[in-house]
mmCIF file of N, CA and C in Angstrom:
data_model
loop_
_atom_site.group_PDB
_atom_site.id
_atom_site.type_symbol
_atom_site.label_atom_id
_atom_site.label_comp_id
_atom_site.label_asym_id
_atom_site.label_seq_id
_atom_site.Cartn_x
_atom_site.Cartn_y
_atom_site.Cartn_z
ATOM 1 N N ASP E 19 0.478 -1.076 0.057
ATOM 2 C CA ASP E 19 0.165 -0.140 -0.205
ATOM 3 C C ASP E 19 0.980 1.442 -0.025
ATOM 4 N N ARG E 20 0.027 2.155 -0.563
ATOM 5 C CA ARG E 20 1.224 3.590 -1.056
ATOM 6 C C ARG E 20 0.333 4.574 0.248
ATOM 7 N N ASP E 21 0.774 5.682 0.242
ATOM 8 C CA ASP E 21 -0.007 6.956 -0.221
ATOM 9 C C ASP E 21 0.183 7.830 -0.643
ATOM 10 N N VAL E 22 -0.439 8.036 -1.816
ATOM 11 C CA VAL E 22 -0.277 8.945 -3.305
ATOM 12 C C VAL E 22 -1.091 10.367 -2.707
ATOM 13 N N THR E 23 -0.349 11.133 -2.835
ATOM 14 C CA THR E 23 -0.519 12.795 -2.867
ATOM 15 C C THR E 23 -0.133 13.561 -4.218
ATOM 16 N N GLY E 24 -1.372 14.539 -4.475
ATOM 17 C CA GLY E 24 -0.717 15.281 -5.559
ATOM 18 C C GLY E 24 -0.836 17.390 -5.411
ATOM 19 N N VAL E 25 0.139 17.800 -5.957
ATOM 20 C CA VAL E 25 -0.439 19.136 -6.142
ATOM 21 C C VAL E 25 -0.338 19.887 -7.285
ATOM 22 N N GLN E 26 -0.801 20.558 -7.582
ATOM 23 C CA GLN E 26 -0.998 20.748 -9.531
ATOM 24 C C GLN E 26 -1.211 22.656 -9.094
ATOM 25 N N THR E 27 -0.206 23.192 -9.464
ATOM 26 C CA THR E 27 -0.338 24.961 -9.928
ATOM 27 C C THR E 27 -0.241 25.181 -10.697
ATOM 28 N N CYS E 28 -0.651 26.363 -11.121
ATOM 29 C CA CYS E 28 -1.180 26.798 -12.590
ATOM 30 C C CYS E 28 0.209 27.944 -13.724
ATOM 31 N N ALA E 29 1.205 27.239 -12.656
ATOM 32 C CA ALA E 29 2.140 27.808 -13.461
ATOM 33 C C ALA E 29 2.293 27.302 -14.887
ATOM 34 N N LEU E 30 3.154 27.514 -15.785
ATOM 35 C CA LEU E 30 3.663 27.289 -16.789
ATOM 36 C C LEU E 30 4.164 26.607 -17.370
ATOM 37 N N PRO E 31 3.736 25.736 -17.897
ATOM 38 C CA PRO E 31 4.676 24.226 -18.292
ATOM 39 C C PRO E 31 6.396 24.404 -18.545
ATOM 40 N N ILE E 32 6.761 23.446 -18.309
ATOM 41 C CA ILE E 32 8.393 23.835 -18.610
ATOM 42 C C ILE E 32 9.066 22.882 -19.525
ATOM 43 N N SER E 33 9.372 23.092 -20.128
ATOM 44 C CA SER E 33 10.716 21.618 -20.868
ATOM 45 C C SER E 33 10.966 20.298 -19.578
ATOM 46 N N GLU E 34 10.636 19.430 -20.802
ATOM 47 C CA GLU E 34 11.622 18.545 -20.385
ATOM 48 C C GLU E 34 12.227 17.884 -19.247
ATOM 49 N N ASP E 35 13.620 18.862 -19.766
ATOM 50 C CA ASP E 35 14.577 19.137 -19.129
ATOM 51 C C ASP E 35 14.535 19.378 -17.324
ATOM 52 N N GLU E 36 13.737 20.318 -17.489
ATOM 53 C CA GLU E 36 13.245 21.350 -16.060
ATOM 54 C C GLU E 36 13.029 20.331 -15.386
ATOM 55 N N LEU E 37 11.810 19.249 -15.369
ATOM 56 C CA LEU E 37 11.199 18.394 -15.175
ATOM 57 C C LEU E 37 11.861 17.829 -13.655
ATOM 58 N N VAL E 38 13.251 17.880 -14.103
ATOM 59 C CA VAL E 38 14.247 16.712 -13.865
ATOM 60 C C VAL E 38 15.143 18.273 -12.419
ATOM 61 N N ALA E 39 15.200 18.887 -12.918
ATOM 62 C CA ALA E 39 16.582 19.930 -12.459
ATOM 63 C C ALA E 39 15.646 20.531 -11.496
ATOM 64 N N ILE E 40 14.578 20.752 -11.613
ATOM 65 C CA ILE E 40 13.928 21.744 -10.405
ATOM 66 C C ILE E 40 13.668 21.199 -8.796
ATOM 67 N N MET E 41 14.091 19.695 -9.224
ATOM 68 C CA MET E 41 14.334 18.908 -7.854
ATOM 69 C C MET E 41 15.845 19.423 -7.507
ATOM 70 N N ARG E 42 16.575 20.267 -7.440
ATOM 71 C CA ARG E 42 17.658 20.502 -7.244
ATOM 72 C C ARG E 42 17.451 21.208 -6.831
ATOM 73 N N PRO E 43 18.572 21.967 -5.694
ATOM 74 C CA PRO E 43 18.716 22.890 -4.607
ATOM 75 C C PRO E 43 18.450 24.000 -5.128
ATOM 76 N N PHE E 44 18.032 25.523 -5.168
ATOM 77 C CA PHE E 44 18.605 26.388 -5.656
ATOM 78 C C PHE E 44 18.104 26.376 -6.651
ATOM 79 N N TYR E 45 17.398 25.349 -7.521
ATOM 80 C CA TYR E 45 17.423 25.364 -8.941
ATOM 81 C C TYR E 45 15.973 26.605 -9.586
ATOM 82 N N ARG E 46 16.235 27.625 -9.661
ATOM 83 C CA ARG E 46 14.772 28.316 -10.541
ATOM 84 C C ARG E 46 14.859 28.214 -12.305
ATOM 85 N N VAL E 47 13.371 27.880 -12.597
ATOM 86 C CA VAL E 47 13.600 28.022 -13.758
ATOM 87 C C VAL E 47 13.554 29.710 -15.016
ATOM 88 N N ASP E 48 12.898 30.350 -14.416
ATOM 89 C CA ASP E 48 13.514 31.751 -14.226
ATOM 90 C C ASP E 48 14.279 32.009 -13.842
ATOM 91 N N GLN E 49 15.418 31.872 -14.502
ATOM 92 C CA GLN E 49 17.149 33.190 -13.405
ATOM 93 C C GLN E 49 16.946 34.364 -13.279
ATOM 94 N N SER E 50 16.094 34.464 -13.809
ATOM 95 C CA SER E 50 16.158 36.092 -13.895
ATOM 96 C C SER E 50 15.450 36.848 -12.410
ATOM 97 N N ARG E 51 14.752 35.381 -11.573
ATOM 98 C CA ARG E 51 14.079 36.295 -10.651
ATOM 99 C C ARG E 51 14.319 36.008 -9.596
ATOM 100 N N GLN E 52 14.393 36.662 -8.716
ATOM 101 C CA GLN E 52 15.242 37.025 -7.083
ATOM 102 C C GLN E 52 14.483 36.511 -5.955
ATOM 103 N N ALA E 53 15.300 36.091 -5.016
ATOM 104 C CA ALA E 53 14.530 35.438 -3.818
ATOM 105 C C ALA E 53 12.957 36.600 -3.338
ATOM 106 N N SER E 54 13.419 37.808 -3.662
ATOM 107 C CA SER E 54 12.330 38.063 -3.048
ATOM 108 C C SER E 54 11.114 38.191 -3.340
ATOM 109 N N THR E 55 11.134 37.979 -5.238
ATOM 110 C CA THR E 55 9.839 37.729 -5.623
ATOM 111 C C THR E 55 9.414 36.433 -5.976
ATOM 112 N N GLY E 56 9.618 35.553 -5.799
ATOM 113 C CA GLY E 56 9.490 34.248 -5.515
ATOM 114 C C GLY E 56 9.937 33.151 -4.935
ATOM 115 N N GLY E 57 10.285 33.104 -3.749
ATOM 116 C CA GLY E 57 11.314 32.512 -2.768
ATOM 117 C C GLY E 57 12.348 31.878 -3.599
ATOM 118 N N PHE E 58 13.427 31.009 -2.438
ATOM 119 C CA PHE E 58 14.464 30.169 -3.548
ATOM 120 C C PHE E 58 14.633 29.578 -3.484
ATOM 121 N N GLY E 59 13.517 27.855 -4.366
ATOM 122 C CA GLY E 59 14.383 27.612 -4.863
ATOM 123 C C GLY E 59 14.576 26.423 -3.938
ATOM 124 N N ILE E 60 13.923 26.014 -3.325
ATOM 125 C CA ILE E 60 14.514 24.874 -2.122
ATOM 126 C C ILE E 60 13.806 24.074 -1.781
ATOM 127 N N GLY E 61 12.064 24.082 -2.016
ATOM 128 C CA GLY E 61 10.717 23.652 -1.853
ATOM 129 C C GLY E 61 10.912 22.624 -2.303
ATOM 130 N N LEU E 62 10.800 22.150 -3.444
ATOM 131 C CA LEU E 62 10.855 21.110 -4.407
ATOM 132 C C LEU E 62 12.134 20.025 -3.899
ATOM 133 N N ALA E 63 12.870 20.488 -3.540
ATOM 134 C CA ALA E 63 14.296 19.822 -3.403
ATOM 135 C C ALA E 63 14.342 18.905 -1.775
ATOM 136 N N ILE E 64 14.030 19.714 -0.789
ATOM 137 C CA ILE E 64 13.232 19.751 0.449
ATOM 138 C C ILE E 64 12.322 18.894 0.217
ATOM 139 N N ALA E 65 11.098 18.652 -0.653
ATOM 140 C CA ALA E 65 10.044 18.106 -0.381
ATOM 141 C C ALA E 65 10.944 16.600 -1.314
ATOM 142 N N ASP E 66 11.404 16.460 -2.236
ATOM 143 C CA ASP E 66 12.141 15.970 -3.003
ATOM 144 C C ASP E 66 13.234 14.972 -1.775
ATOM 145 N N ARG E 67 14.311 15.119 -1.146
ATOM 146 C CA ARG E 67 14.814 14.603 -0.244
ATOM 147 C C ARG E 67 14.117 13.286 0.520
ATOM 148 N N VAL E 68 12.963 14.589 1.648
ATOM 149 C CA VAL E 68 12.140 14.264 2.689
ATOM 150 C C VAL E 68 11.618 12.727 2.240
ATOM 151 N N VAL E 69 10.670 12.491 0.802
ATOM 152 C CA VAL E 69 9.731 11.561 0.401
ATOM 153 C C VAL E 69 11.144 10.192 -0.271
ATOM 154 N N ARG E 70 12.241 10.503 -0.599
ATOM 155 C CA ARG E 70 13.069 9.933 -0.781
ATOM 156 C C ARG E 70 13.521 9.110 0.442
ATOM 157 N N LEU E 71 13.457 9.666 1.424
ATOM 158 C CA LEU E 71 14.355 8.800 2.984
ATOM 159 C C LEU E 71 12.677 7.974 3.149
ATOM 160 N N HIS E 72 11.805 8.282 3.092
ATOM 161 C CA HIS E 72 10.561 7.582 3.152
ATOM 162 C C HIS E 72 10.394 5.901 2.208
ATOM 163 N N GLU E 73 11.786 6.274 1.845
ATOM 164 C CA GLU E 73 11.616 5.316 0.410
ATOM 165 C C GLU E 73 9.975 5.383 -0.678
ATOM 166 N N GLY E 74 10.483 6.970 -1.252
ATOM 167 C CA GLY E 74 9.101 6.707 -1.595
ATOM 168 C C GLY E 74 9.529 7.944 -3.482
ATOM 169 N N GLU E 75 8.740 8.030 -4.046
ATOM 170 C CA GLU E 75 9.025 8.686 -5.318
ATOM 171 C C GLU E 75 8.202 10.025 -5.227
ATOM 172 N N ILE E 76 8.816 11.265 -5.908
ATOM 173 C CA ILE E 76 8.080 12.756 -6.409
ATOM 174 C C ILE E 76 8.667 12.240 -7.733
ATOM 175 N N THR E 77 7.044 12.640 -8.204
ATOM 176 C CA THR E 77 7.360 13.298 -9.638
ATOM 177 C C THR E 77 6.989 14.568 -10.482
ATOM 178 N N ALA E 78 7.659 15.414 -10.923
ATOM 179 C CA ALA E 78 7.052 16.293 -11.428
ATOM 180 C C ALA E 78 6.728 16.045 -13.341
ATOM 181 N N ARG E 79 4.749 16.497 -13.333
ATOM 182 C CA ARG E 79 5.114 16.793 -14.900
ATOM 183 C C ARG E 79 4.468 18.076 -15.756
ATOM 184 N N ASN E 80 4.173 18.137 -16.056
ATOM 185 C CA ASN E 80 3.583 19.134 -17.241
ATOM 186 C C ASN E 80 1.712 18.775 -17.265
ATOM 187 N N SER E 81 0.872 18.991 -16.825
ATOM 188 C CA SER E 81 -0.648 18.971 -16.369
ATOM 189 C C SER E 81 -1.198 18.882 -18.288
ATOM 190 N N PRO E 82 -1.694 18.407 -18.567
ATOM 191 C CA PRO E 82 -2.656 18.192 -20.093
ATOM 192 C C PRO E 82 -3.902 20.019 -20.085
ATOM 193 N N ASP E 83 -3.807 20.345 -18.905
ATOM 194 C CA ASP E 83 -4.990 21.691 -18.936
ATOM 195 C C ASP E 83 -4.135 22.624 -18.385
ATOM 196 N N GLY E 84 -2.394 22.332 -18.084
ATOM 197 C CA GLY E 84 -1.860 23.801 -17.842
ATOM 198 C C GLY E 84 -1.400 23.651 -16.515
ATOM 199 N N GLY E 85 0.135 24.392 -16.472
ATOM 200 C CA GLY E 85 0.481 23.999 -15.089
ATOM 201 C C GLY E 85 1.088 22.930 -14.564
ATOM 202 N N LEU E 86 1.280 22.539 -13.658
ATOM 203 C CA LEU E 86 2.613 21.603 -13.122
ATOM 204 C C LEU E 86 2.036 20.884 -12.208
ATOM 205 N N THR E 87 2.254 19.474 -12.243
ATOM 206 C CA THR E 87 1.503 18.935 -11.570
ATOM 207 C C THR E 87 2.976 18.507 -10.644
ATOM 208 N N VAL E 88 3.015 17.758 -8.988
ATOM 209 C CA VAL E 88 4.228 17.000 -8.515
ATOM 210 C C VAL E 88 3.187 15.963 -7.999
ATOM 211 N N GLU E 89 3.802 14.762 -7.972
ATOM 212 C CA GLU E 89 2.984 14.318 -7.253
ATOM 213 C C GLU E 89 4.029 13.308 -6.530
ATOM 214 N N MET E 90 3.793 12.932 -5.184
ATOM 215 C CA MET E 90 4.388 12.245 -4.023
ATOM 216 C C MET E 90 3.915 10.645 -3.873
ATOM 217 N N SER E 91 4.430 9.718 -3.640
ATOM 218 C CA SER E 91 4.128 8.781 -3.405
ATOM 219 C C SER E 91 4.923 7.813 -2.140
ATOM 220 N N ILE E 92 4.110 7.376 -1.288
ATOM 221 C CA ILE E 92 5.382 6.746 -0.350
ATOM 222 C C ILE E 92 4.438 5.379 0.358
ATOM 223 N N PRO E 93 5.743 4.302 0.479
ATOM 224 C CA PRO E 93 4.879 3.095 1.224
ATOM 225 C C PRO E 93 4.253 3.512 2.550
ATOM 226 N N LEU E 94 3.019 2.534 2.859
ATOM 227 C CA LEU E 94 2.544 2.795 4.154
ATOM 228 C C LEU E 94 2.946 1.390 4.582
ATOM 229 N N LYS E 95 4.099 1.992 5.814
ATOM 230 C CA LYS E 95 4.600 0.478 6.113
ATOM 231 C C LYS E 95 3.847 0.374 7.654
ATOM 232 N N GLY E 96 4.014 -0.895 8.220
ATOM 233 C CA GLY E 96 3.234 -0.889 9.490
ATOM 234 C C GLY E 96 1.945 -1.016 9.050
ATOM 235 N N HIS E 97 1.116 -0.855 7.998
ATOM 236 C CA HIS E 97 -0.719 -0.222 7.522
ATOM 237 C C HIS E 97 -1.139 -1.820 7.256
ATOM 238 N N SER E 98 -2.217 -2.082 7.837
ATOM 239 C CA SER E 98 -2.940 -3.421 7.447
ATOM 240 C C SER E 98 -3.975 -2.847 6.984
ATOM 241 N N ASN E 99 -4.643 -3.261 6.013
ATOM 242 C CA ASN E 99 -5.902 -2.863 5.790
ATOM 243 C C ASN E 99 -7.399 -3.612 6.214
#
């Protein structure tokens, strides 16, 4: 059994190469943005690390209706139905 959670944003679609790169610390799709206008670029890196430490998976993909979807899947240890 796994717990699956997804988040969809209204962000513009990003290239396939950047779907992997956005999980790196301090990576920003728009390099012209400053911390004062859009964060530090560490949120997805932290989420990636936490999910992987729990033997889970995290993926990002462009949504068909626009925006970006990030999905996290974590095993439910010790859970019985």
